[in-house]
Amino acid sequence: MKNCGADLRSARAGWKPAPQNFHINFKRRGKTMIGDRQAMIENLYQYQGQYTLESRLYKTSVSSFMNGMLGEDLQESGCITAIAIFQPHDSGKAMVSSKQKGILAGLEESCLLLDNYRSQVSYHLAMKNGRLIRDGDALEADEDPILYLEGIIITILEIERTLLNILQRMSGIATEVHELQQVIKNCGSHSRLAATRKLQWGRMDKKAFIVGGGLSHRRGLYDTMMIKDTEIDFWQYLDDSQVDQNTNDLRLKWVLESVQRCWNQRQNSKGLIVEVQSQEEALVVARTLKELQNNRYYPCSIMLDNFSPQEVTSTLEQCRAEGTYDWTLFEASGNMQGERIIQFAQTGIDVISTGSPTHSTNVLDIHMKVLK
């Protein structure tokens, strides 16, 4: 494995746009997928087609969020500064561009915003979503234009901040994810990043994560079963046989019972993800999942929560030795950010779940410039 301790920022030099038209067949099952870990990963963690405006759920979510931002910004009075200075019919032109290198995201959402004002403002796109934004400078001719606006000045000023917030934040997330994924690839690792559900902007954050080349955990509680510590901890209220039993033995018992119950209801789920706290739990769950699948693959993943890189490596090696590795994916979670992500990628883990790009976002320097 290569030494990947170099500054993560160096990854930007070799950026390529993330693919935007890839769709995985979520229904693919069976033994033919065994051994093709990338297909297994995308089968369980790929949701790209669900985060476009063609999805009614996503479009409704984005519209509601943007209306909230605009309502908070404008209230009933609108932009009182613009109204004081300009006449209702005054018109002008502007360009939205970037001075910073990165991956463009949020363009589809920006168009949805602008379409609500089409009678007052027209727009022309100069770039596609997911494209690499080059460095610009103070000269207009050398900046990288994203879109052009023309229309009522008051309206342009009223939607300016919401429009820029969308592009800046979503592009910032996409850029960081792409940067991290590029470094992981340069390490010779097949590990993929997946967004958690710890989000400030909900589905829009996940969309940006995906545009950057990342994957996603379940959209919500309704589509993929995931057994977490919380579910296991509640077992203490159901199990009357816990007196004088070893705590670890009890927990393992509850984990396996939860796995069995979820397995019995798997027809309503995209897959099954099981969080474990120790190597012993991971090995037992891996054996159980292989046995339950009975030579017919069903998407499963074991989440190694708060494991060290050494513990992850040891667990994967043991699963390979026992013949359970091919029947389930393995995911690392717990304070995943920066160099720590790279350390875990070098273990050979399949998926690294992280909320770092979404809750610690470095927004991209995108601005609006008035044109003559």
GROMACS .gro file of C-alpha atoms in nm, residues 72-354:
model
  283
   72GLU     CA    1  -3.657   3.404   0.656
   73ASP     CA    2  -3.460   3.649   0.441
   74LEU     CA    3  -3.745   3.852   0.293
   75GLN     CA    4  -4.037   3.822   0.535
   76GLU     CA    5  -4.328   4.033   0.402
   77SER     CA    6  -4.125   4.345   0.320
   78GLY     CA    7  -3.874   4.208   0.071
   79CYS     CA    8  -3.533   4.374   0.030
   80ILE     CA    9  -3.607   4.720   0.168
   81THR     CA   10  -3.268   4.850   0.049
   82ALA     CA   11  -3.322   4.747  -0.314
   83ILE     CA   12  -3.681   4.874  -0.307
   84ALA     CA   13  -3.562   5.212  -0.178
   85ILE     CA   14  -3.297   5.252  -0.449
   86PHE     CA   15  -3.447   5.097  -0.764
   87GLN     CA   16  -3.774   5.127  -0.953
   88PRO     CA   17  -3.983   4.808  -0.997
   89HIS     CA   18  -3.911   4.802  -1.372
   90ASP     CA   19  -3.532   4.863  -1.354
   91SER     CA   20  -3.343   4.575  -1.512
   92GLY     CA   21  -2.982   4.459  -1.521
   93LYS     CA   22  -2.742   4.172  -1.587
   94ALA     CA   23  -2.516   3.969  -1.358
   95MET     CA   24  -2.280   3.674  -1.370
   96VAL     CA   25  -2.235   3.406  -1.105
   97SER     CA   26  -1.878   3.273  -1.112
   98SER     CA   27  -1.610   3.115  -0.898
   99LYS     CA   28  -1.264   3.233  -0.799
  100GLN     CA   29  -1.174   2.896  -0.648
  101LYS     CA   30  -1.104   2.552  -0.790
  102GLY     CA   31  -1.357   2.287  -0.700
  103ILE     CA   32  -1.646   2.066  -0.808
  104LEU     CA   33  -1.967   2.245  -0.901
  105ALA     CA   34  -2.279   2.126  -0.719
  106GLY     CA   35  -2.618   2.282  -0.651
  107LEU     CA   36  -2.683   2.391  -1.009
  108GLU     CA   37  -2.999   2.184  -1.048
  109GLU     CA   38  -3.132   2.324  -0.721
  110SER     CA   39  -3.039   2.678  -0.827
  111CYS     CA   40  -3.239   2.634  -1.148
  112LEU     CA   41  -3.541   2.527  -0.942
  113LEU     CA   42  -3.509   2.849  -0.743
  114LEU     CA   43  -3.472   3.066  -1.053
  115ASP     CA   44  -3.763   2.896  -1.229
  116ASN     CA   45  -3.991   3.037  -0.960
  117TYR     CA   46  -3.897   3.386  -1.081
  118ARG     CA   47  -3.894   3.321  -1.456
  119SER     CA   48  -4.136   3.608  -1.524
  120GLN     CA   49  -3.887   3.852  -1.369
  121VAL     CA   50  -3.544   3.696  -1.421
  122SER     CA   51  -3.406   3.484  -1.705
  123TYR     CA   52  -3.089   3.278  -1.677
  124HIS     CA   53  -2.836   3.100  -1.896
  125LEU     CA   54  -2.616   2.817  -1.772
  126ALA     CA   55  -2.246   2.828  -1.857
  127MET     CA   56  -2.148   2.504  -1.682
  128LYS     CA   57  -2.288   2.161  -1.597
  129ASN     CA   58  -2.334   2.013  -1.252
  130GLY     CA   59  -2.040   1.801  -1.135
  131ARG     CA   60  -1.788   1.982  -1.354
  132LEU     CA   61  -1.448   2.100  -1.236
  133ILE     CA   62  -1.434   2.473  -1.168
  134ARG     CA   63  -1.096   2.620  -1.257
  135ASP     CA   64  -0.908   2.895  -1.074
  136GLY     CA   65  -1.010   3.246  -1.173
  137ASP     CA   66  -0.876   3.591  -1.102
  138ALA     CA   67  -1.001   3.948  -1.087
  139LEU     CA   68  -1.044   3.975  -1.464
  140GLU     CA   69  -1.390   3.883  -1.586
  141ALA     CA   70  -1.252   3.710  -1.895
  142ASP     CA   71  -1.044   3.476  -1.680
  143GLU     CA   72  -1.314   3.386  -1.427
  144ASP     CA   73  -1.503   3.063  -1.460
  145PRO     CA   74  -1.868   3.163  -1.519
  146ILE     CA   75  -2.135   2.933  -1.381
  147LEU     CA   76  -2.450   3.111  -1.496
  148TYR     CA   77  -2.575   3.447  -1.624
  149LEU     CA   78  -2.879   3.639  -1.498
  150GLU     CA   79  -3.085   3.911  -1.663
  151GLY     CA   80  -3.399   4.077  -1.534
  152ILE     CA   81  -3.553   4.291  -1.262
  153ILE     CA   82  -3.276   4.424  -1.037
  154ILE     CA   83  -3.482   4.410  -0.717
  155THR     CA   84  -3.564   4.043  -0.773
  156ILE     CA   85  -3.202   3.954  -0.852
  157LEU     CA   86  -3.090   4.119  -0.528
  158GLU     CA   87  -3.362   3.946  -0.327
  159ILE     CA   88  -3.262   3.596  -0.438
  160GLU     CA   89  -2.885   3.659  -0.457
  161ARG     CA   90  -2.792   3.533  -0.111
  162THR     CA   91  -3.009   3.221  -0.125
  163LEU     CA   92  -2.875   3.136  -0.471
  164LEU     CA   93  -2.513   3.181  -0.365
  165ASN     CA   94  -2.561   2.992  -0.038
  166ILE     CA   95  -2.685   2.689  -0.230
  167LEU     CA   96  -2.397   2.692  -0.478
  168GLN     CA   97  -2.129   2.772  -0.220
  169ARG     CA   98  -2.229   2.507   0.033
  170MET     CA   99  -2.312   2.224  -0.205
  171SER     CA  100  -1.999   2.288  -0.413
  172GLY     CA  101  -1.791   2.299  -0.096
  173ILE     CA  102  -1.921   1.958   0.014
  174ALA     CA  103  -1.876   1.805  -0.332
  175THR     CA  104  -1.523   1.943  -0.351
  176GLU     CA  105  -1.414   1.798  -0.017
  177VAL     CA  106  -1.566   1.457  -0.091
  178HIS     CA  107  -1.401   1.446  -0.434
  179GLU     CA  108  -1.070   1.549  -0.283
  180LEU     CA  109  -1.082   1.276  -0.018
  181GLN     CA  110  -1.199   1.011  -0.263
  182GLN     CA  111  -0.916   1.101  -0.499
  183VAL     CA  112  -0.656   1.057  -0.225
  184ILE     CA  113  -0.810   0.721  -0.131
  185LYS     CA  114  -0.789   0.611  -0.494
  186ASN     CA  115  -0.426   0.723  -0.516
  187CYS     CA  116  -0.353   0.501  -0.216
  188GLY     CA  117  -0.459   0.201  -0.420
  189SER     CA  118  -0.764   0.147  -0.199
  190HIS     CA  119  -1.113   0.052  -0.318
  191SER     CA  120  -1.275   0.218  -0.012
  192ARG     CA  121  -1.571   0.446  -0.077
  193LEU     CA  122  -1.702   0.734   0.133
  194ALA     CA  123  -2.066   0.732   0.238
  195ALA     CA  124  -2.263   1.022   0.384
  196THR     CA  125  -2.428   0.970   0.721
  197ARG     CA  126  -2.771   1.108   0.814
  198LYS     CA  127  -2.613   1.375   1.039
  199LEU     CA  128  -2.701   1.660   0.805
  200GLN     CA  129  -2.777   2.030   0.836
  201TRP     CA  130  -2.932   2.074   0.492
  202GLY     CA  131  -3.090   1.729   0.472
  203ARG     CA  132  -3.117   1.575   0.126
  204MET     CA  133  -2.936   1.867  -0.038
  205ASP     CA  134  -2.623   1.783   0.162
  206LYS     CA  135  -2.647   1.421   0.051
  207LYS     CA  136  -2.692   1.528  -0.311
  208ALA     CA  137  -2.373   1.735  -0.288
  209PHE     CA  138  -2.190   1.439  -0.132
  210ILE     CA  139  -2.296   1.220  -0.424
  211VAL     CA  140  -2.200   1.480  -0.687
  212GLY     CA  141  -1.852   1.474  -0.534
  213GLY     CA  142  -1.828   1.101  -0.604
  214GLY     CA  143  -1.941   0.973  -0.264
  215LEU     CA  144  -2.216   0.733  -0.168
  216SER     CA  145  -2.494   0.753   0.087
  217HIS     CA  146  -2.644   0.568   0.376
  218ARG     CA  147  -3.017   0.508   0.363
  219ARG     CA  148  -3.239   0.802   0.267
  220GLY     CA  149  -3.444   0.750   0.581
  221LEU     CA  150  -3.560   0.494   0.833
  222TYR     CA  151  -3.801   0.351   0.578
  223ASP     CA  152  -3.573   0.203   0.311
  224THR     CA  153  -3.283   0.009   0.469
  225MET     CA  154  -3.274  -0.179   0.798
  226MET     CA  155  -2.984  -0.080   1.021
  227ILE     CA  156  -2.927  -0.231   1.365
  228LYS     CA  157  -2.754   0.027   1.583
  229ASP     CA  158  -2.650   0.042   1.948
  230THR     CA  159  -2.979   0.211   2.036
  231GLU     CA  160  -3.184  -0.086   1.920
  232ILE     CA  161  -2.956  -0.326   2.108
  233ASP     CA  162  -2.967  -0.120   2.429
  234PHE     CA  163  -3.348  -0.132   2.435
  235TRP     CA  164  -3.332  -0.511   2.454
  236GLN     CA  165  -3.276  -0.484   2.831
  237TYR     CA  166  -3.648  -0.406   2.863
  238LEU     CA  167  -3.745  -0.720   2.670
  239ASP     CA  168  -3.509  -0.986   2.802
  240ASP     CA  169  -3.602  -1.135   3.140
  241SER     CA  170  -3.306  -1.374   3.140
  242GLN     CA  171  -3.032  -1.115   3.189
  243VAL     CA  172  -2.976  -1.172   3.562
  244ASP     CA  173  -2.622  -1.293   3.639
  245GLN     CA  174  -2.529  -1.305   3.270
  246ASN     CA  175  -2.210  -1.158   3.129
  247THR     CA  176  -2.275  -0.818   2.970
  248ASN     CA  177  -2.088  -0.904   2.650
  249ASP     CA  178  -2.272  -1.235   2.617
  250LEU     CA  179  -2.604  -1.057   2.660
  251ARG     CA  180  -2.520  -0.796   2.401
  252LEU     CA  181  -2.414  -1.059   2.147
  253LYS     CA  182  -2.735  -1.251   2.213
  254TRP     CA  183  -2.941  -0.936   2.150
  255VAL     CA  184  -2.746  -0.851   1.835
  256LEU     CA  185  -2.805  -1.196   1.686
  257GLU     CA  186  -3.174  -1.194   1.776
  258SER     CA  187  -3.207  -0.851   1.612
  259VAL     CA  188  -3.032  -0.980   1.299
  260GLN     CA  189  -3.270  -1.276   1.280
  261ARG     CA  190  -3.580  -1.058   1.324
  262CYS     CA  191  -3.466  -0.812   1.058
  263TRP     CA  192  -3.375  -1.097   0.824
  264ASN     CA  193  -3.730  -1.226   0.852
  265GLN     CA  194  -3.858  -0.885   0.732
  266ARG     CA  195  -3.590  -0.821   0.469
  267GLN     CA  196  -3.833  -0.817   0.174
  268ASN     CA  197  -3.918  -0.456   0.264
  269SER     CA  198  -3.557  -0.339   0.287
  270LYS     CA  199  -3.281  -0.249   0.041
  271GLY     CA  200  -3.036  -0.437   0.263
  272LEU     CA  201  -2.923  -0.495   0.620
  273ILE     CA  202  -2.652  -0.304   0.809
  274VAL     CA  203  -2.539  -0.425   1.152
  275GLU     CA  204  -2.333  -0.211   1.388
  276VAL     CA  205  -2.087  -0.401   1.610
  277GLN     CA  206  -1.857  -0.292   1.891
  278SER     CA  207  -1.594  -0.566   1.900
  279GLN     CA  208  -1.410  -0.809   1.676
  280GLU     CA  209  -1.592  -1.098   1.843
  281GLU     CA  210  -1.928  -0.947   1.750
  282ALA     CA  211  -1.811  -0.881   1.394
  283LEU     CA  212  -1.694  -1.239   1.341
  284VAL     CA  213  -2.011  -1.394   1.484
  285VAL     CA  214  -2.236  -1.162   1.282
  286ALA     CA  215  -2.037  -1.237   0.964
  287ARG     CA  216  -2.084  -1.611   1.018
  288THR     CA  217  -2.454  -1.560   1.085
  289LEU     CA  218  -2.509  -1.349   0.772
  290LYS     CA  219  -2.334  -1.605   0.553
  291GLU     CA  220  -2.547  -1.883   0.699
  292LEU     CA  221  -2.870  -1.686   0.654
  293GLN     CA  222  -2.789  -1.607   0.290
  294ASN     CA  223  -2.752  -1.977   0.215
  295ASN     CA  224  -2.556  -1.926  -0.110
  296ARG     CA  225  -2.791  -1.653  -0.236
  297TYR     CA  226  -2.646  -1.305  -0.184
  298TYR     CA  227  -2.848  -1.038  -0.006
  299PRO     CA  228  -2.693  -0.691   0.051
  300CYS     CA  229  -2.542  -0.685   0.400
  301SER     CA  230  -2.282  -0.472   0.573
  302ILE     CA  231  -2.114  -0.492   0.913
  303MET     CA  232  -2.036  -0.151   1.061
  304LEU     CA  233  -1.717  -0.158   1.268
  305ASP     CA  234  -1.790   0.132   1.500
  306ASN     CA  235  -1.498   0.306   1.670
  307PHE     CA  236  -1.252   0.030   1.577
  308SER     CA  237  -0.885   0.120   1.539
  309PRO     CA  238  -0.723   0.067   1.196
  310GLN     CA  239  -0.536  -0.231   1.342
  311GLU     CA  240  -0.860  -0.385   1.470
  312VAL     CA  241  -1.023  -0.337   1.129
  313THR     CA  242  -0.731  -0.506   0.953
  314SER     CA  243  -0.736  -0.798   1.196
  315THR     CA  244  -1.114  -0.840   1.161
  316LEU     CA  245  -1.101  -0.845   0.781
  317GLU     CA  246  -0.815  -1.095   0.781
  318GLN     CA  247  -1.003  -1.326   1.016
  319CYS     CA  248  -1.320  -1.307   0.805
  320ARG     CA  249  -1.120  -1.396   0.495
  321ALA     CA  250  -0.971  -1.693   0.678
  322GLU     CA  251  -1.317  -1.811   0.787
  323GLY     CA  252  -1.470  -1.770   0.441
  324THR     CA  253  -1.726  -1.509   0.547
  325TYR     CA  254  -1.563  -1.204   0.388
  326ASP     CA  255  -1.719  -1.248   0.043
  327TRP     CA  256  -2.073  -1.253   0.182
  328THR     CA  257  -2.086  -0.914   0.348
  329LEU     CA  258  -1.945  -0.565   0.318
  330PHE     CA  259  -1.753  -0.394   0.597
  331GLU     CA  260  -1.789  -0.033   0.698
  332ALA     CA  261  -1.579   0.181   0.934
  333SER     CA  262  -1.742   0.460   1.133
  334GLY     CA  263  -1.663   0.689   1.424
  335ASN     CA  264  -1.505   1.037   1.400
  336MET     CA  265  -1.399   0.988   1.039
  337GLN     CA  266  -1.227   1.296   0.902
  338GLY     CA  267  -0.904   1.409   0.733
  339GLU     CA  268  -0.602   1.184   0.775
  340ARG     CA  269  -0.803   0.939   0.985
  341ILE     CA  270  -1.009   0.856   0.675
  342ILE     CA  271  -0.691   0.779   0.482
  343GLN     CA  272  -0.563   0.553   0.760
  344PHE     CA  273  -0.880   0.346   0.746
  345ALA     CA  274  -0.883   0.335   0.367
  346GLN     CA  275  -0.545   0.163   0.383
  347THR     CA  276  -0.697  -0.123   0.586
  348GLY     CA  277  -0.899  -0.240   0.285
  349ILE     CA  278  -1.235  -0.148   0.441
  350ASP     CA  279  -1.516  -0.126   0.184
  351VAL     CA  280  -1.699   0.183   0.307
  352ILE     CA  281  -1.608   0.471   0.537
  353SER     CA  282  -1.908   0.661   0.669
  354THR     CA  283  -1.843   1.025   0.751
   0.00000   0.00000   0.00000
